[in-house]
XYZ file of C-alpha atoms in Angstrom:
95
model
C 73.257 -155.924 -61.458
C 74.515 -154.843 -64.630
C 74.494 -151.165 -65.788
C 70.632 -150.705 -65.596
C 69.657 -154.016 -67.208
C 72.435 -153.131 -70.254
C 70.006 -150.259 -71.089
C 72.706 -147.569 -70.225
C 75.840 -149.361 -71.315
C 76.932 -151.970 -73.676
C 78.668 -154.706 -71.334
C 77.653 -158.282 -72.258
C 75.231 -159.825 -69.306
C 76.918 -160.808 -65.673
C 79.277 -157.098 -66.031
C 79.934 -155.322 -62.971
C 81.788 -152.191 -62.690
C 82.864 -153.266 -59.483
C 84.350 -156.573 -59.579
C 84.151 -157.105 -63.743
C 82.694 -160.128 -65.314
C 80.796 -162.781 -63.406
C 81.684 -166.589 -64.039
C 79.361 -169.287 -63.960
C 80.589 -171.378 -60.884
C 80.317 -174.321 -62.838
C 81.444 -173.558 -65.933
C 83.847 -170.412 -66.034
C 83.819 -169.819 -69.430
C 80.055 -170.095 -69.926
C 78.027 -166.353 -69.907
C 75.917 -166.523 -66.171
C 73.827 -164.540 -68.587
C 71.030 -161.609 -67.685
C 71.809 -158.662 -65.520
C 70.809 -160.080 -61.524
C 73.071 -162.716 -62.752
C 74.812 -161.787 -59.332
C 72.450 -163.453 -57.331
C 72.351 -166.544 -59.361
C 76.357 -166.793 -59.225
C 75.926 -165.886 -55.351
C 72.981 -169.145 -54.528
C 75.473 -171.219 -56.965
C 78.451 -171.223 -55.165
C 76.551 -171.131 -51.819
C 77.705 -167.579 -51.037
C 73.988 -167.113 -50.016
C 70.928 -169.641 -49.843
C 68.309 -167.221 -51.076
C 69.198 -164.096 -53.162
C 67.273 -161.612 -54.654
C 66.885 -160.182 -57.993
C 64.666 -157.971 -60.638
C 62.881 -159.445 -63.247
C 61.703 -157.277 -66.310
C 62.728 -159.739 -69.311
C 64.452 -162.869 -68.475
C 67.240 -161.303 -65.842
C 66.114 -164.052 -63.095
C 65.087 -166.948 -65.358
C 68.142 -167.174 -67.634
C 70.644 -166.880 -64.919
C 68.683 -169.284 -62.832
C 68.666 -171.732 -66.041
C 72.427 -171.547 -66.442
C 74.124 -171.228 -63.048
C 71.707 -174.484 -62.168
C 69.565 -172.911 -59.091
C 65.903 -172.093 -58.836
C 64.347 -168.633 -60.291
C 61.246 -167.478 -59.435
C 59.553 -164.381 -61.171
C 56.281 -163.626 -59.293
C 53.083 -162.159 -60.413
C 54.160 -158.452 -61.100
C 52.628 -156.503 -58.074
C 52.979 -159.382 -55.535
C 56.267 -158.000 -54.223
C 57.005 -154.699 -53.309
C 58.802 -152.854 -56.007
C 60.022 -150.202 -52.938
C 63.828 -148.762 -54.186
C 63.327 -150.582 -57.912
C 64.137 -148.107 -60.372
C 61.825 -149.988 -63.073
C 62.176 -149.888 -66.829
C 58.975 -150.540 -67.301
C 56.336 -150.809 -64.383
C 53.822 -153.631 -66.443
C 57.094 -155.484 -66.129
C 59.342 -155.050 -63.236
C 59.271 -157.516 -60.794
C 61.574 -158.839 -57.591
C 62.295 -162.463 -57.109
């Protein structure tokens, strides 16, 4: 995930301190975009067949939209929000 949802640093979406910037599988020079664009990159290249991400403003749906999987951003509440950090809790979801 990026560096709280690019609230505490500047890094484009799909930067990781760890391993740098994320490439769309499918096109390598396109932005995977949003900051659980991990798990999108990860159910893209079939490194995993379900992922998991946090949702407060697009970071599931864009990624989802441009690495070509499925996204799913339930009804805030419906998951359990145990170990989310959120930025804002009428938000914050996991999908």
């Amino acid at each position: 995930m990026d560096e709280w949802a690019n609230f505490r640093s500047f890094s484009g979406g799909g930067w990781s301190a760890r391993g740098g910037k994320g490439s769309n599988p499918y096109v390598l020079s396109a932005t995977p975009c949003g900051s659980s664009t991990g798990s999108a990159i990860a159910a893209a290249a079939s490194m995993a067949a379900v992922t998991l991400g946090t949702e407060t403003d697009g970071s599931i749906l864009c990624p989802a939209s441009l690495n070509s999987v499925v996204g799913i951003k339930p009804t805030v509440g419906l998951t359990s929000r145990a170990g989310v950090i959120p930025i804002t809790p009428r938000q914050d979801t996991v999908g």
